[in-house]
GROMACS .gro file of C-alpha atoms in nm:
model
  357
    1UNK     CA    1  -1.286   1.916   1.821
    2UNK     CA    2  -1.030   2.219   1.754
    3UNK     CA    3  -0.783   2.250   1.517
    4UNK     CA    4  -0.482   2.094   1.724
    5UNK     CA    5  -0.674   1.813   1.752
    6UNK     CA    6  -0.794   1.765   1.409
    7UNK     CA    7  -0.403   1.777   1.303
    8UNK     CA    8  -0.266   1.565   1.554
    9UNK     CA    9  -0.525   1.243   1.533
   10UNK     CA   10  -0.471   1.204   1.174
   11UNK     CA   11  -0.091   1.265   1.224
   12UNK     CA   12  -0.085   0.992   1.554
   13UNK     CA   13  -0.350   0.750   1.290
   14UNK     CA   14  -0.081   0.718   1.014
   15UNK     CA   15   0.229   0.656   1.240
   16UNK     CA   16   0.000   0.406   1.400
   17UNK     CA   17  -0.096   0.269   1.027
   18UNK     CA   18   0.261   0.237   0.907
   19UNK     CA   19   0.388   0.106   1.208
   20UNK     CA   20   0.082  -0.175   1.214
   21UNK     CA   21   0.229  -0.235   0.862
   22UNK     CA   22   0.593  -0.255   0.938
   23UNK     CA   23   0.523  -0.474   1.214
   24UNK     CA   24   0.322  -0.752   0.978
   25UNK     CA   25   0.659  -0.770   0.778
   26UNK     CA   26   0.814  -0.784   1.088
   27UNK     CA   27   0.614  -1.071   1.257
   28UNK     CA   28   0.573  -1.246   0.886
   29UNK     CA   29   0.954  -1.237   0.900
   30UNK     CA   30   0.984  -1.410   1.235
   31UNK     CA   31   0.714  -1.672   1.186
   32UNK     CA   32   0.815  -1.753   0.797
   33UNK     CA   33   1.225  -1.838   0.995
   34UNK     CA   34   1.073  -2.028   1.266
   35UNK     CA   35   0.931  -2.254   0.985
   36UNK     CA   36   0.557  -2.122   0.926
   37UNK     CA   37   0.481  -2.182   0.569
   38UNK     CA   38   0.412  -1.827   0.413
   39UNK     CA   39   0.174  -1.914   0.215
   40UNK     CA   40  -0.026  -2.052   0.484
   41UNK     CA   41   0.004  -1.744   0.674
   42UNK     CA   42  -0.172  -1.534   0.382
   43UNK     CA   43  -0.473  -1.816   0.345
   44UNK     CA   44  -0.515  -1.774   0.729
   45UNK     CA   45  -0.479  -1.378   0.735
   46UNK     CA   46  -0.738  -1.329   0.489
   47UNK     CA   47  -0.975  -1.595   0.660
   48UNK     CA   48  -0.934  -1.378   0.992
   49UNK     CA   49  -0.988  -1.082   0.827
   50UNK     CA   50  -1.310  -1.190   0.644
   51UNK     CA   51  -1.492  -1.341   0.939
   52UNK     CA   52  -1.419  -0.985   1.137
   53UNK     CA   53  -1.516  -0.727   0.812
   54UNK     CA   54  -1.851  -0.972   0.743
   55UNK     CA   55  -2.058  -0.903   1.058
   56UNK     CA   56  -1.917  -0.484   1.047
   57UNK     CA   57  -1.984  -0.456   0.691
   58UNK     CA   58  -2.353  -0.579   0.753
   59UNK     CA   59  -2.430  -0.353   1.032
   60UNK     CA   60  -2.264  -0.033   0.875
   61UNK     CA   61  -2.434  -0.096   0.562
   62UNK     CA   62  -2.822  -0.122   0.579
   63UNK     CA   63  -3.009  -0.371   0.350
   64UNK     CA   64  -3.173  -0.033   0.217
   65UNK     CA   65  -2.813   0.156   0.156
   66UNK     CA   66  -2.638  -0.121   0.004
   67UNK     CA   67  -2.569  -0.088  -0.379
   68UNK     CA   68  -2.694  -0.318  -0.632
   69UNK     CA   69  -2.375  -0.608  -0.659
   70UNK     CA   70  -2.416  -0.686  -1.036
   71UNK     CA   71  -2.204  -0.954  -1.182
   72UNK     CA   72  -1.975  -0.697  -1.392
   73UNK     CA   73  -1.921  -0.587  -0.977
   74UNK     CA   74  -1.821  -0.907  -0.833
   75UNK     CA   75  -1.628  -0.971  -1.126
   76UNK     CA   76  -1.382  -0.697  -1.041
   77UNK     CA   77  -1.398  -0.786  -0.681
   78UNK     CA   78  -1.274  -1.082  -0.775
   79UNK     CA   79  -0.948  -0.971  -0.971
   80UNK     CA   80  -0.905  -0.723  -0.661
   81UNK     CA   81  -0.910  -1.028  -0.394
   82UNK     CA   82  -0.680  -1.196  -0.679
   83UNK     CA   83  -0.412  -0.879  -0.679
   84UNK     CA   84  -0.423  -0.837  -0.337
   85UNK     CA   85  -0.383  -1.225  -0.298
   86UNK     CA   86  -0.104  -1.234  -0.516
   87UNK     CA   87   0.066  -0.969  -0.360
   88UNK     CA   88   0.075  -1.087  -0.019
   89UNK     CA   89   0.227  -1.402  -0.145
   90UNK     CA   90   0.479  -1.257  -0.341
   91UNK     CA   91   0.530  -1.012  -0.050
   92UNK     CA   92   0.601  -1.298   0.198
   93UNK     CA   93   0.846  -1.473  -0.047
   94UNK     CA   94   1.024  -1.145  -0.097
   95UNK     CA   95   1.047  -1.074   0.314
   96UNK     CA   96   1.125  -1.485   0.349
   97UNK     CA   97   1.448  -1.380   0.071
   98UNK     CA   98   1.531  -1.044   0.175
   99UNK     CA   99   1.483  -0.816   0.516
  100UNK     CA  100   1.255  -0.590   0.644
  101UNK     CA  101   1.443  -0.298   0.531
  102UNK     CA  102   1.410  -0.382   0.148
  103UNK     CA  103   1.079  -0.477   0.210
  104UNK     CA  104   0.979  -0.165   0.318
  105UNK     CA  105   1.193   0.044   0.065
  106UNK     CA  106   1.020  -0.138  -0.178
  107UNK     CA  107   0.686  -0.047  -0.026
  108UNK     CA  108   0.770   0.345  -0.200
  109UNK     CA  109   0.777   0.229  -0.531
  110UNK     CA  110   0.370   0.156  -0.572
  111UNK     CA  111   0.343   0.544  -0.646
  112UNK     CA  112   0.571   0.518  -0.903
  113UNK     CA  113   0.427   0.210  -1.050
  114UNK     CA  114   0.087   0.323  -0.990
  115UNK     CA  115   0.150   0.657  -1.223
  116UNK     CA  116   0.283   0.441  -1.519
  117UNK     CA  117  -0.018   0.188  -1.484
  118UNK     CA  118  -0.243   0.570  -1.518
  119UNK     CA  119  -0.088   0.693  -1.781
  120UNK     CA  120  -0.163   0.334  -1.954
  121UNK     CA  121  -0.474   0.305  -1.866
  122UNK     CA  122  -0.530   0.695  -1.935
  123UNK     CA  123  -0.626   0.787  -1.602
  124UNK     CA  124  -0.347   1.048  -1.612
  125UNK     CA  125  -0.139   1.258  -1.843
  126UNK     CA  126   0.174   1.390  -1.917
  127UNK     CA  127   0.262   1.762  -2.001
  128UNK     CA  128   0.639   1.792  -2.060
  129UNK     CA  129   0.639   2.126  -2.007
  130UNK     CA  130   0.512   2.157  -1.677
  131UNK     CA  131   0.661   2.116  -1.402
  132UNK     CA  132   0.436   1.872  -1.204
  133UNK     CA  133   0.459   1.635  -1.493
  134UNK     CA  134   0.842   1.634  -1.493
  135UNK     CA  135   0.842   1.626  -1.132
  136UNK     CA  136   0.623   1.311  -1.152
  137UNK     CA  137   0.852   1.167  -1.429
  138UNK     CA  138   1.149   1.199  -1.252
  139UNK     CA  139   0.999   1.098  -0.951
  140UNK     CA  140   0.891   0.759  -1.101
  141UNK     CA  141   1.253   0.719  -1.238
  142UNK     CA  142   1.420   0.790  -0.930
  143UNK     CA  143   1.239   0.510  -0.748
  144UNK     CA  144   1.280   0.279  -0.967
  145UNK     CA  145   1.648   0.361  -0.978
  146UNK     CA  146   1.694   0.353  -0.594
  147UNK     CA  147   1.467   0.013  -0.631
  148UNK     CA  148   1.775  -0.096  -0.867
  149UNK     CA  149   2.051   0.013  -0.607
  150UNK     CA  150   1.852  -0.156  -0.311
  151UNK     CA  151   1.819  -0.543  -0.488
  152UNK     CA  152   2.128  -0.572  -0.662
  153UNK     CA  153   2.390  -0.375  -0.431
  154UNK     CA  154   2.369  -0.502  -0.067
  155UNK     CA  155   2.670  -0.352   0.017
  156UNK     CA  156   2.916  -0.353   0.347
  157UNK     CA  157   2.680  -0.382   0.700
  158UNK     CA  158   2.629  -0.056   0.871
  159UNK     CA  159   2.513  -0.240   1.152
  160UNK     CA  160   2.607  -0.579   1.231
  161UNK     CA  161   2.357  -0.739   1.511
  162UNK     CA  162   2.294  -1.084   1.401
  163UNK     CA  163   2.635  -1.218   1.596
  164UNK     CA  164   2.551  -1.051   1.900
  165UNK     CA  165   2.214  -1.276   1.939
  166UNK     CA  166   2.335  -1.592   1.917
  167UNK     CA  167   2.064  -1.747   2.113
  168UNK     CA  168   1.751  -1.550   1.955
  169UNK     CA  169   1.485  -1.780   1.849
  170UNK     CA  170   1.431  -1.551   1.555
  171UNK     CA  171   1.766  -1.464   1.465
  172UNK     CA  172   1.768  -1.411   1.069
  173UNK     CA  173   2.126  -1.495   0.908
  174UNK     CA  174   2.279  -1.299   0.609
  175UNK     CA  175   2.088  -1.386   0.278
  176UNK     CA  176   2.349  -1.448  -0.022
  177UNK     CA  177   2.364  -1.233  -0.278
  178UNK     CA  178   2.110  -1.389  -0.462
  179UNK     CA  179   1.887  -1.490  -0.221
  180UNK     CA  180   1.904  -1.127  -0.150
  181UNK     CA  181   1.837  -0.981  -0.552
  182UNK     CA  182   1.565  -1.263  -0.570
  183UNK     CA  183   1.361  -1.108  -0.248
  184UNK     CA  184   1.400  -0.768  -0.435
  185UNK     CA  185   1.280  -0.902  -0.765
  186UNK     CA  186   0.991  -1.060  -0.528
  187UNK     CA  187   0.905  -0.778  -0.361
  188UNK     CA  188   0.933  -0.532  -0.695
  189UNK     CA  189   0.621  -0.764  -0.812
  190UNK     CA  190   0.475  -0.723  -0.460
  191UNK     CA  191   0.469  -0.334  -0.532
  192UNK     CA  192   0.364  -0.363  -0.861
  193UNK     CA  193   0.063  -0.616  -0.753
  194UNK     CA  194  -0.052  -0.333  -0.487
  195UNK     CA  195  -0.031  -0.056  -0.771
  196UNK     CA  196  -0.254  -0.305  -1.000
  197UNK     CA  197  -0.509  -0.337  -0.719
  198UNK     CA  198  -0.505   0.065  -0.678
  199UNK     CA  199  -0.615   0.128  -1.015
  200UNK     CA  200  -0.863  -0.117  -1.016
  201UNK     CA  201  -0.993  -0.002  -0.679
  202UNK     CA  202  -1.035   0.344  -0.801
  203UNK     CA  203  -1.312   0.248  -1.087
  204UNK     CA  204  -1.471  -0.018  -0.841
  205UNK     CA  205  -1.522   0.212  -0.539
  206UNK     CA  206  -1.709   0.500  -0.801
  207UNK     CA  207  -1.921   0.199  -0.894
  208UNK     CA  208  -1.976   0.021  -0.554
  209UNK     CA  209  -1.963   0.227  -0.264
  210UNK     CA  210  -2.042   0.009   0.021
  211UNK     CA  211  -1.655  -0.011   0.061
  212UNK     CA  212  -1.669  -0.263   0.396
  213UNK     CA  213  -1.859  -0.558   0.172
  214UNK     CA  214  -1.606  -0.448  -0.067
  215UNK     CA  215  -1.314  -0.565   0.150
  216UNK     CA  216  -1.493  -0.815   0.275
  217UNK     CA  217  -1.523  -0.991  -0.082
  218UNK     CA  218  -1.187  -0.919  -0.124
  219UNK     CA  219  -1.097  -1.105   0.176
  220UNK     CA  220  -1.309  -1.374   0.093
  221UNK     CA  221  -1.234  -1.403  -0.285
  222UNK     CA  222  -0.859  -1.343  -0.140
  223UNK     CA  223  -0.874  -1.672   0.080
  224UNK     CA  224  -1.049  -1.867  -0.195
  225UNK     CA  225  -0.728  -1.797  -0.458
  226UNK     CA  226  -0.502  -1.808  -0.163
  227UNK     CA  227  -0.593  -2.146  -0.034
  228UNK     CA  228  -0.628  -2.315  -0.381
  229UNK     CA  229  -0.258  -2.187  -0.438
  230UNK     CA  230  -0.162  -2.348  -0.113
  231UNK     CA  231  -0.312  -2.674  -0.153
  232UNK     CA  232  -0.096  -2.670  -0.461
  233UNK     CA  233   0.234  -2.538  -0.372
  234UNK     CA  234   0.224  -2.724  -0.026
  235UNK     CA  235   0.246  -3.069  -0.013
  236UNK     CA  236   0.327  -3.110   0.365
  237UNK     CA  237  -0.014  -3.162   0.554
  238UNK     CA  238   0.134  -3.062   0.858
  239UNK     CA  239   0.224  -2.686   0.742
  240UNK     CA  240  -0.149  -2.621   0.778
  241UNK     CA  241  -0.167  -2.727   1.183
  242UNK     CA  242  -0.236  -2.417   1.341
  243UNK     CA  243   0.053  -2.386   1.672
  244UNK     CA  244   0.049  -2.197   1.976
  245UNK     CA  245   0.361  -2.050   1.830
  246UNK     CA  246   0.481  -1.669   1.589
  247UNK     CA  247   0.266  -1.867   1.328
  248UNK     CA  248  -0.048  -1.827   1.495
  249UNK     CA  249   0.042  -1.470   1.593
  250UNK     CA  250   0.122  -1.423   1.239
  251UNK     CA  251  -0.165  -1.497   1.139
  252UNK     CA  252  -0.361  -1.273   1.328
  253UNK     CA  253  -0.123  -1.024   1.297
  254UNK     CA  254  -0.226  -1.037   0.912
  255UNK     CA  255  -0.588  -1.077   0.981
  256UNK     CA  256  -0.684  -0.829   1.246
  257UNK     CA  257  -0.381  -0.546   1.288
  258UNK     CA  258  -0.228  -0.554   0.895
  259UNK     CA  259  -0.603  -0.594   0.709
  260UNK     CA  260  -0.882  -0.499   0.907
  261UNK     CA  261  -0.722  -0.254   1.140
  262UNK     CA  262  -0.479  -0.088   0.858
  263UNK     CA  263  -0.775  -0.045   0.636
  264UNK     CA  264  -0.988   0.105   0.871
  265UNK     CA  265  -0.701   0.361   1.001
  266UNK     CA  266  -0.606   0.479   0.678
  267UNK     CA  267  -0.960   0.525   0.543
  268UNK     CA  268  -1.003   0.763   0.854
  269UNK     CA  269  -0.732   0.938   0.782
  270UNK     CA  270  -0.802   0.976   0.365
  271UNK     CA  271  -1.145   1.105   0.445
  272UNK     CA  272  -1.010   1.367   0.698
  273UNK     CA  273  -0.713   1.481   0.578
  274UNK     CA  274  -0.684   1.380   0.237
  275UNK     CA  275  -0.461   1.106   0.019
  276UNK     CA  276  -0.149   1.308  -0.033
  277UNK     CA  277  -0.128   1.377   0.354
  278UNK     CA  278  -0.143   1.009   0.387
  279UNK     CA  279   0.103   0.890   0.148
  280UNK     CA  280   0.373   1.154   0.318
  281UNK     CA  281   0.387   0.895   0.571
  282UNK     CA  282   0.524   0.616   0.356
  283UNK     CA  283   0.877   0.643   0.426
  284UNK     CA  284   0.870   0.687   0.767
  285UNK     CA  285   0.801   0.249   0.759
  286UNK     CA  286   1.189   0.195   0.653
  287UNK     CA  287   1.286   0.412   0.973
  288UNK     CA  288   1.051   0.149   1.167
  289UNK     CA  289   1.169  -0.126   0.971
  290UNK     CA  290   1.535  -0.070   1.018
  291UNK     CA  291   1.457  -0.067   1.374
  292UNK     CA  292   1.257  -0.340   1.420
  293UNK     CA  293   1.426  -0.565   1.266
  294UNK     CA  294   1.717  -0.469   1.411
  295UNK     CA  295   1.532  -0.508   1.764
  296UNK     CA  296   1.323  -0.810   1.705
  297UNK     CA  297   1.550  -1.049   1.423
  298UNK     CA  298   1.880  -0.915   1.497
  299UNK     CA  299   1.886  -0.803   1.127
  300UNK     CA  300   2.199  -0.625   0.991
  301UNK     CA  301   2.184  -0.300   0.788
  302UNK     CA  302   2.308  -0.265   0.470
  303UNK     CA  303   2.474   0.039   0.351
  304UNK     CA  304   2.319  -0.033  -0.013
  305UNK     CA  305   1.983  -0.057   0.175
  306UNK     CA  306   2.004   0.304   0.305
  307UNK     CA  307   2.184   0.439  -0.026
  308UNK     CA  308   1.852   0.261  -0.233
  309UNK     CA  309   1.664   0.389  -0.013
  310UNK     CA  310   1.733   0.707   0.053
  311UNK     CA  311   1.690   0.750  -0.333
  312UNK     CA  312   1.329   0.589  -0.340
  313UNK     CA  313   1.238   0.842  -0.100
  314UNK     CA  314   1.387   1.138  -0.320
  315UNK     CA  315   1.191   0.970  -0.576
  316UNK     CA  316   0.910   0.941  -0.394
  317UNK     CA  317   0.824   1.279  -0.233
  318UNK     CA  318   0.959   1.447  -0.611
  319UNK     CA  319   0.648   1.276  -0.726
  320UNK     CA  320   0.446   1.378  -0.406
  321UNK     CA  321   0.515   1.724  -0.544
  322UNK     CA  322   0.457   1.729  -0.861
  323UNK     CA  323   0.101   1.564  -0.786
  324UNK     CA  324   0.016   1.830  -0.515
  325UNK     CA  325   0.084   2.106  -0.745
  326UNK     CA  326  -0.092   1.997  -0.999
  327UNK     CA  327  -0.393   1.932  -0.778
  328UNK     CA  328  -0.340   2.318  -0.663
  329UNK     CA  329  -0.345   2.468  -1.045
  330UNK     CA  330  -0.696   2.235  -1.097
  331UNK     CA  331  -0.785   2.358  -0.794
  332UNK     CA  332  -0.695   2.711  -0.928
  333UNK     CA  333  -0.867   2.679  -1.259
  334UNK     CA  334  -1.268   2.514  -1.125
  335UNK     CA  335  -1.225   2.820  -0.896
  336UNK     CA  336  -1.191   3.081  -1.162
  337UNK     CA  337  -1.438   2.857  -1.405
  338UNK     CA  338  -1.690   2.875  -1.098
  339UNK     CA  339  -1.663   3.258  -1.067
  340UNK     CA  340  -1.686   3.358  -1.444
  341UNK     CA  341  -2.041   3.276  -1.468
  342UNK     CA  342  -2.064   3.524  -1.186
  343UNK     CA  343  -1.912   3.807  -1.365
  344UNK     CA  344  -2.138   3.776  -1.658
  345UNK     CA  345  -2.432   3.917  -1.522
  346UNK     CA  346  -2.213   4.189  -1.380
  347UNK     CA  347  -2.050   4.273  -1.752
  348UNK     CA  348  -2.407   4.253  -1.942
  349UNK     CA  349  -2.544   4.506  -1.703
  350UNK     CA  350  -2.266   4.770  -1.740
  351UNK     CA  351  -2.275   4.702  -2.127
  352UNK     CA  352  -2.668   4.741  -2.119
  353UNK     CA  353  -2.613   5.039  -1.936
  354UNK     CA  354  -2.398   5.203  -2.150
  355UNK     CA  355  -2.563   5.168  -2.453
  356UNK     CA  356  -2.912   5.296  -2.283
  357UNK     CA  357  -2.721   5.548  -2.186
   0.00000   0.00000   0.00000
């Protein structure tokens, strides 16, 4: 493969991830105003998604390969299915409140969250004086600023579409104003779900490599929660009929192109071209989001929406920054750790040298 090729698949993989992405909100959207239940939609996702990742996961990991699955193992698993659980729900309520736009605003504030839940948990630290740590802090402020602007000033539409598809099956009326803050709030705890499950992924994955059964118990553990939650929230038996309708597409929307095919895309992608490539791409889902749900629901745009927005995005790549250069200067200082060992020999010799000399 040469090098215009090993730039351009990654590059075509992550528009192809975020877009896969944008569309579940998208499609969730759609089926959650047609009257799918979107809680349903999440037990039925993750159902999908574990019956495909359970016969892959097998093959690609060999009986020999696999690592021990102790119960201190499972036992993470298990809060990971529950974060990544909770977050689709609260996701799905926060898209069912709000718009596709805010949803995917709000998608740019897990790096923000994610660095505060690090320096908590001590998996990171903060210099004042160096750049890359201020960059970081006012990167995290920033987003959670714009994330501010976003839920609680909607703002004059930009675009108005809605009226001009009267007829559309999935046309999505104007939220009130606090139907509107109460899909931010939603989605905020969405984000901040996602950043929970990162940080707990990073200290399961060093533990329990075999990262397809991983997912797979996540799914699993994931549908468990998720359906128990349903059975309680939902009283209607009916909501759980599965239709020839956007609910069923929904649903394997969620399973197949949001979970298994996301996953798989974006793991790609980390192991060829690294996590900070990856999460440049990020912003590029409220560009597809504006215009998809402009296309597809007839949704309006918001000039707060953009304004938020384009803040979170400031935010966001300030932080993307400040975390590249201070992966350059470590970079920088095993490089010149590796080569002093090197120059010892050299300096003993010249000092022997001298003095037999």
């Amino acid at each position: 493969m040469n090098m215009s090729m090993k730039i351009l698949l990654p590059f075509i993989g992550m528009v192809m991830a975020i877009m896969a992405q944008t569309g579940s909100v998208v499609v969730n959207k759609a089926a959650m105003s047609t009257g799918t239940n979107a809680y349903i939609i999440v037990v039925y996702g993750n159902t999908i998604a574990a019956l495909i990742l359970l016969p892959s996961a097998l093959i690609f990991h060999s009986r020999s390969e696999r690592p021990p699955l102790t119960f201190s193992i499972l036992c993470r698993i298990f809060l990971l299915g529950l974060f990544c659980c909770s977050a689709q729900i609260f996701g799905n309520i926060g898209i069912e409140y709000s718009s596709p736009t805010l949803s995917t605003a709000m998608l740019n504030l897990i790096p923000a969250f994610t660095f505060i839940l690090a320096i908590i948990f001590r998996m990171e630290t903060v210099n004042w004086r160096s750049s890359s740590s201020q960059a970081k802090v006012f990167g995290t402020v920033m987003s959670i600023g714009g994330a501010f602007v976003v839920t609680f000033y909607k703002g004059p539409p930009i675009i108005r579409l809605s009226s001009s598809l009267p007829n559309s099956p999935y046309q999505i009326f104007s939220s009130s104003r606090s139907n509107w803050i109460l899909g931010g709030l939603f989605l905020a705890v969405h984000a901040f779900s996602i950043s929970l499950w990162y940080i707990l992924q990073a200290t399961v994955v060093k533990k329990y490599p075999a990262i397809l059964l991983s997912v797979f118990f996540q799914c699993l553990f994931a549908t468990i929660q998720s359906a128990i939650f349903a059975l309680i929230a939902v009283r209607d038996a009916s909501a759980w009929e599965i239709r020839l309708d956007v609910g069923l597409i929904a649903a394997l929307y969620t399973g197949i192109v949001a979970t298994v095919l996301y996953f798989s895309v974006i793991v790609w992608c980390v192991e060829k071209v690294g996590a900070f490539y990856c999460s440049m791409f990020k912003p590029i889902g409220i560009i597809f989001g504006v215009i998809m749900g402009a296309i597809f629901l007839g949704d309006s745009v918001y000039i707060g929406s953009l304004v938020g927005a384009a803040i979170i995005v400031t935010g966001f790549y300030a932080m993307m920054w400040g975390k590249a250069t201070e992966e350059k200067l470590i970079e920088i200082e095993s490089l010149d750790q590796n080569k002093l060992p090197l120059l010892q020999p050299g300096i003993q010799d010249k000092r022997s040298s001298s003095i037999g000399g």
